[in-house]
Tab-separated table of C-alpha atoms in Angstrom:
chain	number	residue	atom	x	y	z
A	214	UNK	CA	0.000	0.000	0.000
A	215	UNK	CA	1.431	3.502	-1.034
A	216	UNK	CA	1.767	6.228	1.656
A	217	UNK	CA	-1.161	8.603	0.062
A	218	UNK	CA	-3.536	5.263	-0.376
A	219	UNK	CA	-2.817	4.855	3.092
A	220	UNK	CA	-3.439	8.252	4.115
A	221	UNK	CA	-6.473	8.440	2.181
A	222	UNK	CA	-7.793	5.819	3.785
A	223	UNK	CA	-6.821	7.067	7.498
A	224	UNK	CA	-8.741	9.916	6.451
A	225	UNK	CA	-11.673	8.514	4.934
A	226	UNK	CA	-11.883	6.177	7.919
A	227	UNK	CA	-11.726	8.974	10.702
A	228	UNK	CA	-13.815	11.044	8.578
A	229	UNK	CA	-16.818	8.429	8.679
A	230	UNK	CA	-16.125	7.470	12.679
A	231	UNK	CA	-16.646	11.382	13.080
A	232	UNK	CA	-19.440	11.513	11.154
A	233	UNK	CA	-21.015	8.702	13.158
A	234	UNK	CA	-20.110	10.092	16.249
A	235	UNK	CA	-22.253	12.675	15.335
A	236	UNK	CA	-25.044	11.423	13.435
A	237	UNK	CA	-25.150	8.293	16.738
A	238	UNK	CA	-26.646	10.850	19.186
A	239	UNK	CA	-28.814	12.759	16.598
A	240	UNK	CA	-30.719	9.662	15.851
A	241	UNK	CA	-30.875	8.291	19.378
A	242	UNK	CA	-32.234	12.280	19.917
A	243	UNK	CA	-34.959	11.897	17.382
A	244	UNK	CA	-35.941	8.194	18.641
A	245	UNK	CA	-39.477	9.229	20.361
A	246	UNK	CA	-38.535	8.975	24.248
A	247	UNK	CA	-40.674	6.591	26.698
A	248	UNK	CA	-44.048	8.748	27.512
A	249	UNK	CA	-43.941	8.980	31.376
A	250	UNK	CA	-47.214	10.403	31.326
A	251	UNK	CA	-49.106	8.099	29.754
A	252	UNK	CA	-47.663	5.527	32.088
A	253	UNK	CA	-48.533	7.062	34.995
A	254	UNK	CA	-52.080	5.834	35.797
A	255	UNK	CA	-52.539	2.950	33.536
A	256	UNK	CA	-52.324	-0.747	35.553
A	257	UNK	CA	-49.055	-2.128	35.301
A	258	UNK	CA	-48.651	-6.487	36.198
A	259	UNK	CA	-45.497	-6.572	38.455
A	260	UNK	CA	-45.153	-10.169	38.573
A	261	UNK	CA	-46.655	-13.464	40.322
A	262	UNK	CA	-46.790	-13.502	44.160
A	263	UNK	CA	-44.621	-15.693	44.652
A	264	UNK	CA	-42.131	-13.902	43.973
A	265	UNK	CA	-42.149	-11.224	46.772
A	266	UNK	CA	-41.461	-13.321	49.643
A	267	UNK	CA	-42.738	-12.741	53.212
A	268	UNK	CA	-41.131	-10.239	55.888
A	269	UNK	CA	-39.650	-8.395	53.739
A	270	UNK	CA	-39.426	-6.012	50.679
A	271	UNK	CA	-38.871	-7.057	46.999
A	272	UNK	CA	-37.143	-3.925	44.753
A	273	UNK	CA	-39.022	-3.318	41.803
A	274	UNK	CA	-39.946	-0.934	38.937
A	275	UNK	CA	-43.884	0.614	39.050
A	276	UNK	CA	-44.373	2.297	35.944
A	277	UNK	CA	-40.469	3.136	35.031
A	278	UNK	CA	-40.207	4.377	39.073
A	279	UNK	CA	-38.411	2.678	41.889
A	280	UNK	CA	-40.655	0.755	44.313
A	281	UNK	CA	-40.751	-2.031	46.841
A	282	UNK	CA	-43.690	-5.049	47.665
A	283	UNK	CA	-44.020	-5.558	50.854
A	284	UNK	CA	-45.763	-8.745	51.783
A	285	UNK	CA	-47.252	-8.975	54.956
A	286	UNK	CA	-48.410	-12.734	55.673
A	287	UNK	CA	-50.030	-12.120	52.131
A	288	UNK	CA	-51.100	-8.338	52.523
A	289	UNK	CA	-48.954	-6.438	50.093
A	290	UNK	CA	-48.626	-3.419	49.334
A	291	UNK	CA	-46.587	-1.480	47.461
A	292	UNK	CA	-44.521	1.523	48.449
A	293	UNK	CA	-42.175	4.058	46.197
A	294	UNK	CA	-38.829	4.620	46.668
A	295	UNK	CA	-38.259	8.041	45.903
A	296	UNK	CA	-37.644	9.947	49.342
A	297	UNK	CA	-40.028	12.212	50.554
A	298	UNK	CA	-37.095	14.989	51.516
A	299	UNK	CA	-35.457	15.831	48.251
A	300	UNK	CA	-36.476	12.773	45.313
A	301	UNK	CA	-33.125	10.301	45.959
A	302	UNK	CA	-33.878	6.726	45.453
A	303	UNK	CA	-34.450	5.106	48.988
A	304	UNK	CA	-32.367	1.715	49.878
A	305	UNK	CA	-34.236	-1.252	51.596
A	306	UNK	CA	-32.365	-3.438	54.129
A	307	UNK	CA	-34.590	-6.204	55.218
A	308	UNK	CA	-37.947	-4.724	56.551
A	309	UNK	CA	-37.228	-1.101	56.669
A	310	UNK	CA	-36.269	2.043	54.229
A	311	UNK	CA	-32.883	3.977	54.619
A	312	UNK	CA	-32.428	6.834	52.153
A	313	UNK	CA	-28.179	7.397	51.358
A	314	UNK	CA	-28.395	10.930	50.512
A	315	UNK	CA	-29.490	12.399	53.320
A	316	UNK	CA	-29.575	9.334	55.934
A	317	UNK	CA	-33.700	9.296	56.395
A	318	UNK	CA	-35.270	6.206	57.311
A	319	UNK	CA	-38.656	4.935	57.333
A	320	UNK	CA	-40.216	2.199	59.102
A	321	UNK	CA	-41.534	-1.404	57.613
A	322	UNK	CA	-45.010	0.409	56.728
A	323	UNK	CA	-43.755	3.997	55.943
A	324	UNK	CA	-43.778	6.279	58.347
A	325	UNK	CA	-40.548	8.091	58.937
A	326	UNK	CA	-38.476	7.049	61.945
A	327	UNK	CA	-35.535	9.659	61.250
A	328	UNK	CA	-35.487	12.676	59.539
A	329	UNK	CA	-35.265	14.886	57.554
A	330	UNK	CA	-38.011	13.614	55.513
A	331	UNK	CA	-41.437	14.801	57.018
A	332	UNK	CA	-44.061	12.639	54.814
A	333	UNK	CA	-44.262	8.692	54.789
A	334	UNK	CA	-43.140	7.063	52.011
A	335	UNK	CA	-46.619	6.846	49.458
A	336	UNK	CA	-48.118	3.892	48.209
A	337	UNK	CA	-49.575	2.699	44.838
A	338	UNK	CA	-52.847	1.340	44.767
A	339	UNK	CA	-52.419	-2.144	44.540
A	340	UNK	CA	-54.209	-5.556	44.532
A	341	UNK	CA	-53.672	-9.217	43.759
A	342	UNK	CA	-55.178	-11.102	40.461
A	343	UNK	CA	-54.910	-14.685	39.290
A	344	UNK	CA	-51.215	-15.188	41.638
A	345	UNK	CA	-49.858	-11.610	40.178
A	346	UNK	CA	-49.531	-8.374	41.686
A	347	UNK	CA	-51.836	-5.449	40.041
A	348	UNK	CA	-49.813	-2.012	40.338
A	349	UNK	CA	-52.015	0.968	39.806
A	350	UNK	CA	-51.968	4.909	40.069
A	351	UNK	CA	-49.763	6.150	43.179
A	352	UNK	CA	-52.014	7.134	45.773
A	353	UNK	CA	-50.933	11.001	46.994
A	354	UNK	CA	-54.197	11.720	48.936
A	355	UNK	CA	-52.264	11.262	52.746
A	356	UNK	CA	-50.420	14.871	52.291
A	357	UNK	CA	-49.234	17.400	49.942
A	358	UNK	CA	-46.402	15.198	48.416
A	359	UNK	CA	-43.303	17.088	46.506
A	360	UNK	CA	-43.892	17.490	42.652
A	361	UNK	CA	-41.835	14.670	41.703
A	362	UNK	CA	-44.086	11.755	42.175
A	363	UNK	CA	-46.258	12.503	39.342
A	364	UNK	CA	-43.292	12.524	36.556
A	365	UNK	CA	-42.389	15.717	34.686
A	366	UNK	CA	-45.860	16.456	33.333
A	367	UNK	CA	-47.993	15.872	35.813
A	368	UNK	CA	-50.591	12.735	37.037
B	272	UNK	CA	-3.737	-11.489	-47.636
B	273	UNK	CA	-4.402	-8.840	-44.732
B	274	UNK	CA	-3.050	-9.787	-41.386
B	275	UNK	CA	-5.969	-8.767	-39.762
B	276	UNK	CA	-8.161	-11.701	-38.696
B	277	UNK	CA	-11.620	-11.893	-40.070
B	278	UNK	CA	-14.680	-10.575	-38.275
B	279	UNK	CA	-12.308	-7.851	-36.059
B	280	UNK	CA	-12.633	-4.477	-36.391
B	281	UNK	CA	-9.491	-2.685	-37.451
B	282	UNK	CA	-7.389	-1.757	-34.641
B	283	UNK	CA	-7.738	1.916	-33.678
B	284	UNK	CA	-6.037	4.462	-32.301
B	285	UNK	CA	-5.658	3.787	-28.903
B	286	UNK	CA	-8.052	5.635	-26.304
B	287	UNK	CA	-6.509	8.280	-24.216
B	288	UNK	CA	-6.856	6.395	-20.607
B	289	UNK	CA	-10.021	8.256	-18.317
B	290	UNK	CA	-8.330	9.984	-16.171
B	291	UNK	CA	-9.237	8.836	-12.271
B	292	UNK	CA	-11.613	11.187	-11.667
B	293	UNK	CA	-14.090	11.132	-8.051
B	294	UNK	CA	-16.960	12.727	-7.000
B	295	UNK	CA	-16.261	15.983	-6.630
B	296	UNK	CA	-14.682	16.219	-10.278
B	297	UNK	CA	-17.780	14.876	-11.900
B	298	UNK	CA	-19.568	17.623	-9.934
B	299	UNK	CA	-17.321	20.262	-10.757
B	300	UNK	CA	-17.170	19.147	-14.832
B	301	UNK	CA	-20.963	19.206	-14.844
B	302	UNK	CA	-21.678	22.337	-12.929
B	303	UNK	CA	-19.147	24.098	-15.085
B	304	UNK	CA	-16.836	24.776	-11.838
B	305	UNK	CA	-13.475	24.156	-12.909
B	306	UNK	CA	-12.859	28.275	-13.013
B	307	UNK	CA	-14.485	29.083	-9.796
B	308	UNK	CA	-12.607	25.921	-8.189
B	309	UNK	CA	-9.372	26.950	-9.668
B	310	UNK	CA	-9.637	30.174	-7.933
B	311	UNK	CA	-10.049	28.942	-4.652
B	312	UNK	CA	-7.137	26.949	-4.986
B	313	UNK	CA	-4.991	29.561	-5.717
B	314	UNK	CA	-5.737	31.386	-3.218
B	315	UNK	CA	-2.791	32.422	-0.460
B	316	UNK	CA	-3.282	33.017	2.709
B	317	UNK	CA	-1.055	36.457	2.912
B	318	UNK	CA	1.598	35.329	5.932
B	319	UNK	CA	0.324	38.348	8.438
B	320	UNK	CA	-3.339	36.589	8.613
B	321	UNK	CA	-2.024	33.255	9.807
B	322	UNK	CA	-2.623	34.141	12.941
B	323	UNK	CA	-5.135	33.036	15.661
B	324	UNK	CA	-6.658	36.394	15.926
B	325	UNK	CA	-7.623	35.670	12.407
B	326	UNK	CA	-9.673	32.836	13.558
B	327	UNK	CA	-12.353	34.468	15.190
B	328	UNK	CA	-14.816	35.199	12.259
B	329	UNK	CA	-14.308	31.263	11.172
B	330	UNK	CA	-15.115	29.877	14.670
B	331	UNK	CA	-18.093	32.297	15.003
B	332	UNK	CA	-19.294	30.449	11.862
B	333	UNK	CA	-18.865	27.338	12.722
B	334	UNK	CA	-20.733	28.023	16.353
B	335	UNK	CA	-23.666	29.051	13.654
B	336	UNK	CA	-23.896	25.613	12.022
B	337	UNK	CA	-23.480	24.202	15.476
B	338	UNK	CA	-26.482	26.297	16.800
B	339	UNK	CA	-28.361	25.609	13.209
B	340	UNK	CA	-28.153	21.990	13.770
B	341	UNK	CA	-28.748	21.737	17.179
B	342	UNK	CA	-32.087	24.497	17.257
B	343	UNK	CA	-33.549	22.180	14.253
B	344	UNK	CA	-33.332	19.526	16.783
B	345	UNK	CA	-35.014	21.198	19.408
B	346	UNK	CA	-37.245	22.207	17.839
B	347	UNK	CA	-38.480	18.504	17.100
B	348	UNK	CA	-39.166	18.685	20.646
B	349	UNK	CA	-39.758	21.925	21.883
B	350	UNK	CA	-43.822	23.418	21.773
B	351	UNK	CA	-44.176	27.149	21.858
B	352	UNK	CA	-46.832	27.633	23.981
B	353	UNK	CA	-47.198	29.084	27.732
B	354	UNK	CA	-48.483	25.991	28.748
B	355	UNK	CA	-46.039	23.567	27.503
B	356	UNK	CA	-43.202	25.431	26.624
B	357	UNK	CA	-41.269	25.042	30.463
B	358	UNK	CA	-42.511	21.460	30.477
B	359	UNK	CA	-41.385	20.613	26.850
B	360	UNK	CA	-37.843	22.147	27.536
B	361	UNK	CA	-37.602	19.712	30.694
B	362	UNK	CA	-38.923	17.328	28.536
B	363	UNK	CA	-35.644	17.592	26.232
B	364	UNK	CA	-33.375	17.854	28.876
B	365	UNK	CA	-34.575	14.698	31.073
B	366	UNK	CA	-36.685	12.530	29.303
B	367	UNK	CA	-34.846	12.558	25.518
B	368	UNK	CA	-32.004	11.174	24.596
B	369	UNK	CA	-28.946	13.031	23.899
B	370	UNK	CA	-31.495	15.663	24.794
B	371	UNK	CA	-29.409	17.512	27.571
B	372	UNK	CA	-26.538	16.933	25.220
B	373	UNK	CA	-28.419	18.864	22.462
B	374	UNK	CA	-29.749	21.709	24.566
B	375	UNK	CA	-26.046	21.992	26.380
B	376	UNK	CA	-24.600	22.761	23.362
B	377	UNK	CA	-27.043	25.132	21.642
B	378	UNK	CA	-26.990	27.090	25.082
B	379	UNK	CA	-23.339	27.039	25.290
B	380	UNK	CA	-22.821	28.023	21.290
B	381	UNK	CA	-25.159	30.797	21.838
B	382	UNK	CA	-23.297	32.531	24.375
B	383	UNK	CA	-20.140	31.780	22.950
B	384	UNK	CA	-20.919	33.137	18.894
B	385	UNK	CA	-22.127	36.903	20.722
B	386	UNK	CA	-18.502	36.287	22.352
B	387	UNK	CA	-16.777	35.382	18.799
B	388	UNK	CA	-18.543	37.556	17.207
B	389	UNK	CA	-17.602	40.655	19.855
B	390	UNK	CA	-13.870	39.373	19.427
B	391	UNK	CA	-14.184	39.346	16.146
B	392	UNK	CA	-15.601	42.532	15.453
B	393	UNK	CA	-12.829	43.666	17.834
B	394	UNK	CA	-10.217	41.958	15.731
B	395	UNK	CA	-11.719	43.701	12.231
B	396	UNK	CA	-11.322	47.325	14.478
B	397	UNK	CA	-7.924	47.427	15.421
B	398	UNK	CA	-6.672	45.413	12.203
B	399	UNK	CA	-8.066	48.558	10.041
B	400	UNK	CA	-10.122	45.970	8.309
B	401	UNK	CA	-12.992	47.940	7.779
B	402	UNK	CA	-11.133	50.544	5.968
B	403	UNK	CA	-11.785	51.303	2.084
B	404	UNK	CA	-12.718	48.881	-0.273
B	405	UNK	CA	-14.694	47.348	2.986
B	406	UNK	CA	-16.756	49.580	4.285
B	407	UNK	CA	-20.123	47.410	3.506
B	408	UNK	CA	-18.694	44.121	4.695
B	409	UNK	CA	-17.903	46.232	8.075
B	410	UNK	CA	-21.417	46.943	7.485
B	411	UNK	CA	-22.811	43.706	7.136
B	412	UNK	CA	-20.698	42.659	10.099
B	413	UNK	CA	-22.121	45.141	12.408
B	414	UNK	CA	-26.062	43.699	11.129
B	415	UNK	CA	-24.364	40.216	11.967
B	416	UNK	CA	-23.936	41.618	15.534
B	417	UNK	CA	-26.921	42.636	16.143
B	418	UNK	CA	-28.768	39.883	14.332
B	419	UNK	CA	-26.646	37.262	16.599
B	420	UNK	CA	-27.780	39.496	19.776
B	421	UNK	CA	-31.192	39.234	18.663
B	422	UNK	CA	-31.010	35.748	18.194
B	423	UNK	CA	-29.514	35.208	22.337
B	424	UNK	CA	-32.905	37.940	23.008
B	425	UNK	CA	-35.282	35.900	21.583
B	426	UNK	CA	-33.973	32.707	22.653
B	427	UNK	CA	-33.761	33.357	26.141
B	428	UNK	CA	-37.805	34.009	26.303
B	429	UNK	CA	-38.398	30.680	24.971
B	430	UNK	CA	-37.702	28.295	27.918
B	431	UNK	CA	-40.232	30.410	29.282
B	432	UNK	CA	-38.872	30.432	32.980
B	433	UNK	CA	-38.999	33.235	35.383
B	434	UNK	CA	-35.622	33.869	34.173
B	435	UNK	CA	-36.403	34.406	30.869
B	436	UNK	CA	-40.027	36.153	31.822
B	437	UNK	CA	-38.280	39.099	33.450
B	438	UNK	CA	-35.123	39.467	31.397
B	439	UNK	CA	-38.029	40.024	28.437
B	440	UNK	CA	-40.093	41.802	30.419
B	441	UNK	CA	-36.770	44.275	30.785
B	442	UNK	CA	-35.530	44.142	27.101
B	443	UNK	CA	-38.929	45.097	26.168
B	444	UNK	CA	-39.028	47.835	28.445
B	445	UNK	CA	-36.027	49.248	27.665
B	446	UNK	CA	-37.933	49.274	23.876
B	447	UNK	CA	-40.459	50.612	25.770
B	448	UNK	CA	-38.290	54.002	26.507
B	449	UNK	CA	-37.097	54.737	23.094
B	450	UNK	CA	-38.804	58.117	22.209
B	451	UNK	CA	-41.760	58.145	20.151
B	452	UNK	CA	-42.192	55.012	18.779
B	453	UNK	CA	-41.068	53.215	21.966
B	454	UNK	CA	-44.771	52.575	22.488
B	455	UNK	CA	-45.012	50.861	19.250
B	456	UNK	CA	-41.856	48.552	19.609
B	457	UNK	CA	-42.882	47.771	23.038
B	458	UNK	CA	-46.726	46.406	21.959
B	459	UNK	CA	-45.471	44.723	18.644
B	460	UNK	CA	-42.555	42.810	20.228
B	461	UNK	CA	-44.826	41.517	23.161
B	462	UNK	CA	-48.226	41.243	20.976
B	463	UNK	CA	-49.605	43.188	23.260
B	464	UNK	CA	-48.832	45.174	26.669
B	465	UNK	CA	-48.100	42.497	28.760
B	466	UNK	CA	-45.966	39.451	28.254
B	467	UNK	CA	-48.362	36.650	27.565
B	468	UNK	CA	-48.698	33.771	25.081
B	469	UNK	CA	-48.209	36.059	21.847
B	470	UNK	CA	-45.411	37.494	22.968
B	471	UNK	CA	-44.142	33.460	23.073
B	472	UNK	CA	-45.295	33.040	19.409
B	473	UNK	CA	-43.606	36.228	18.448
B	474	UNK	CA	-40.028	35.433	19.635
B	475	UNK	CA	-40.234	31.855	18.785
B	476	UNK	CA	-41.147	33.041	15.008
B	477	UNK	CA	-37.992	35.572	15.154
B	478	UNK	CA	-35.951	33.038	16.961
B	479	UNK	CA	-36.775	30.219	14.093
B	480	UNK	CA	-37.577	31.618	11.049
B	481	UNK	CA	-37.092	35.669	10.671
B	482	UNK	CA	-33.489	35.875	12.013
B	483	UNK	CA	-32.253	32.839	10.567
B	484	UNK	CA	-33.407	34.555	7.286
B	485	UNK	CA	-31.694	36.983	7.584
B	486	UNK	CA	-28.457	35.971	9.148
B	487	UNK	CA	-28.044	33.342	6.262
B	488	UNK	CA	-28.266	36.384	3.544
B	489	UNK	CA	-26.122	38.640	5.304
B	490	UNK	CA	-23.656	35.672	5.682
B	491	UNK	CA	-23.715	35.371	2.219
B	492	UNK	CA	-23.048	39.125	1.921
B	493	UNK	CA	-20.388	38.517	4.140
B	494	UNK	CA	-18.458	35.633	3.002
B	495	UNK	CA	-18.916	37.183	-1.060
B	496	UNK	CA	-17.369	40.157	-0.093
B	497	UNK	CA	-14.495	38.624	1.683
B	498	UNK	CA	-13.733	36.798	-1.247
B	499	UNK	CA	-13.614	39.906	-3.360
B	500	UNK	CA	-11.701	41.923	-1.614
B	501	UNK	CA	-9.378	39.595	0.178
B	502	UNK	CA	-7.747	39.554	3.330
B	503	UNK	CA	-6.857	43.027	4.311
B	504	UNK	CA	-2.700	43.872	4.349
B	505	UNK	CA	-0.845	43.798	7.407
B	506	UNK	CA	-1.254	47.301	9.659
C-alpha cells in the first residue's frame, strides 16, 4: 500500500467514525422517548406472588419508578422509593427504608423514623389477580407530596 | 492477404486512458466549476493573517452551524406555547435522549458566537479591516452583531422560565423608553402590553424563522465580499 492510499484511507476512515459520532446521538435524539405520562395511571402487572417473599421487601420498577412489595403474611402493598425529603432513590435493608443521601429512614409500613423527611413514604394502589400483583396509580391523597411523584408532566 | 483476422474491427487508435476522476470532479465538470474551483485553490493566505486572531470570524461560523443543527433539533421537541413550553424544555433535557446533550450545546454556542462575534468585530477594528474597499462588509458585520444578539434575546424568552419572563419583560421595556415610537416597539414585540402567550409566538417566530433569514443572507453578503476583496494587508 502507497503512503497517500494509506493516508487516504486514514482519512476517509476517521472522517466516517466522526461523522457517526455525530449522526449516533442525533438519531438516538430523534428516537421518540418513553411517555412517562401516559404511564402514569394505567395498571401495570409486576409479577406473580410468589415472587415477593414474606417479611420483607422485593425492589421493583412501578411504571419506570423505583418501588418495593411488601408482603405482609399475604397483605402487600406497594410503596415508592423516591424519598419524601429531596427525590433520591431510597435503599431497603430487610424490613425497613434507609435513604443514602441524606440518611432518612422509614419504618416497615412507611412512616418516617428519622429525619429529615417529614411525609411517609406513598403507596400505589395495589391488589392481587390470578397469583400476580396489580400495580395501579400512586395514591398522593395522605399529604401534599413534593412534585416529583407525578413525573415531569404531571398525574 | 491482410493480417488482420476476419470478423475484427481494425485496430484503432488507442483511447486516451479516463483519467481517475471522483466525485467531486464529476460535480465540478458538470456544474461548469473548474474556473471558480481553480480560484479557490490559488488562493494564499497572505503570511500576516495566519494568525489566531484571524480565527475568530471562522469559529463564530462554525458556532452558527453548530447552533443551526442543534435548534432544528429542538425544535423537534420543543412546543411554543405558555403551557407547555417550560414542560417541553424539561422534557428535552430529562426525558430525551442526547437531549441535555443537544440543549447543552445550543446554550453554550449561543453565548459563545455573541462572544466570537464581539472578538471578532474587535479583531476587524484594530486590524483597520474595515477601511476602504470594505466599508459594507464592516457593514454587514455590524447587522451580523446585532442579528446574533437578537437571536440570544429571543432565545432566552423561549424556555419560558422566570428567568427568561423578566429578562423580556426588561428588554422590552427598555424598547419601551425609546422616544416616540417606543410605544409601538414595546406592543409589537410583546403582541400586546403584557408578556403573555403572543409574545411566546412572536419570539419563537424571530428566533426560528425571521433571524435565521436573515443571518443566512447577510452571511452570504459577508463571506462574497471577503472573497472579493481579500484579506486586508498587514497594519
Amino acid at each position: 500500500m502507497t503512503r497517500r492510499g494509506f493516508l487516504k484511507w486514514f482519512i476517509a476512515g476517521f472522517g466516517a467514525l466522526s461523522l457517526a459520532g455525530v449522526l449516533y446521538p442525533v438519531v438516538r435524539f430523534l428516537k421518540p422517548p418513553p411517555a412517562v405520562s401516559s404511564a402514569i395511571g394505567q395498571v401495570a402487572n409486576i409479577g406473580a406472588l410468589d415472587s415477593f417473599p414474606a417479611g420483607q421487601l422485593t425492589a421493583v420498577t412501578v411504571h419506570g419508578q423505583p418501588a418495593a412489595v411488601q408482603n405482609l403474611n399475604g397483605k402487600y402493598a406497594v410503596y415508592s422509593l423516591i424519598c419524601t425529603h429531596l427525590g433520591c432513590v431510597v435503599g431497603v435493608t430487610g424490613d425497613t427504608f434507609k435513604c443514602p443521601c441524606h440518611g432518612s429512614e422509614f419504618s416497615p409500613t412507611g412512616v418516617v423514623t428519622h429525619g429529615p423527611a417529614t411525609l411517609p413514604l406513598p403507596t400505589y394502589h395495589a391488589q392481587t389477580q390470578n397469583g400476580s400483583l396489580l400495580v395501579g396509580p400512586i395514591d398522593l391523597s395522605g399529604a401534599k407530596y413534593p412534585t416529583w411523584y407525578t413525573g415531569e408532566f404531571g398525574a | 492477404m491482410s493480417t488482420t483476422t476476419e470478423g475484427r474491427a481494425p485496430e484503432a487508435a488507442p483511447a486516451p486512458a479516463p483519467e481517475k476522476r471522483g466525485l467531486v470532479d464529476w460535480l465540478v465538470g458538470r456544474l461548469g466549476l473548474s474556473a471558480t474551483m481553480e480560484d479557490q485553490y490559488n488562493r494564499i493566505v497572505p503570511k500576516h493573517a495566519t494568525n489566531y486572531i484571524y480565527c475568530f470570524g471562522g469559529i463564530a461560523f462554525v458556532l452558527f452551524i453548530m447552533l443551526a443543527v442543534t435548534g432544528i433539533l429542538l425544535a423537534v421537541y420543543y412546543q411554543p406555547t405558555p403551557d407547555a413550553a417550560y414542560q417541553s424544555v424539561i422534557n428535552i433535557s430529562t426525558h430525551v435522549q442526547f437531549g441535555w446533550w443537544v440543549r447543552s450545546i445550543h446554550r453554550w454556542s449561543a453565548g459563545g458566537m455573541v462572544l466570537l462575534v464581539f472578538i471578532h468585530t474587535l479583531r476587524v477594528f484594530f486590524t483597520g479591516a474595515y477601511k476602504a474597499p470594505r466599508e459594507l462588509n464592516w457593514l454587514t458585520g455590524v447587522f451580523l452583531f446585532l442579528i446574533t444578539l437578537g437571536f440570544g434575546f429571543t432565545g432566552y424568552l423561549l424556555p419560558w422560565d422566570q428567568k427568561a419572563y423578566w429578562a423580556t419583560k426588561v428588554g422590552t421595556d427598555i424598547a419601551g423608553s425609546v422616544p416616540l415610537i417606543g410605544h409601538f416597539l414595546l406592543v409589537t414585540l410583546r403582541g400586546g402590553e403584557q408578556i403573555s402567550a403572543a409574545t411566546l409566538g412572536r419570539f419563537f417566530d424571530l428566533h426560528v424563522l425571521v433571524l435565521p433569514a436573515i443571518i443566512v443572507a447577510l452571511l452570504l453578503g459577508h463571506f462574497w465580499m471577503i472573497r472579493r476583496h481579500g484579506i486586508s494587508g498587514r497594519l
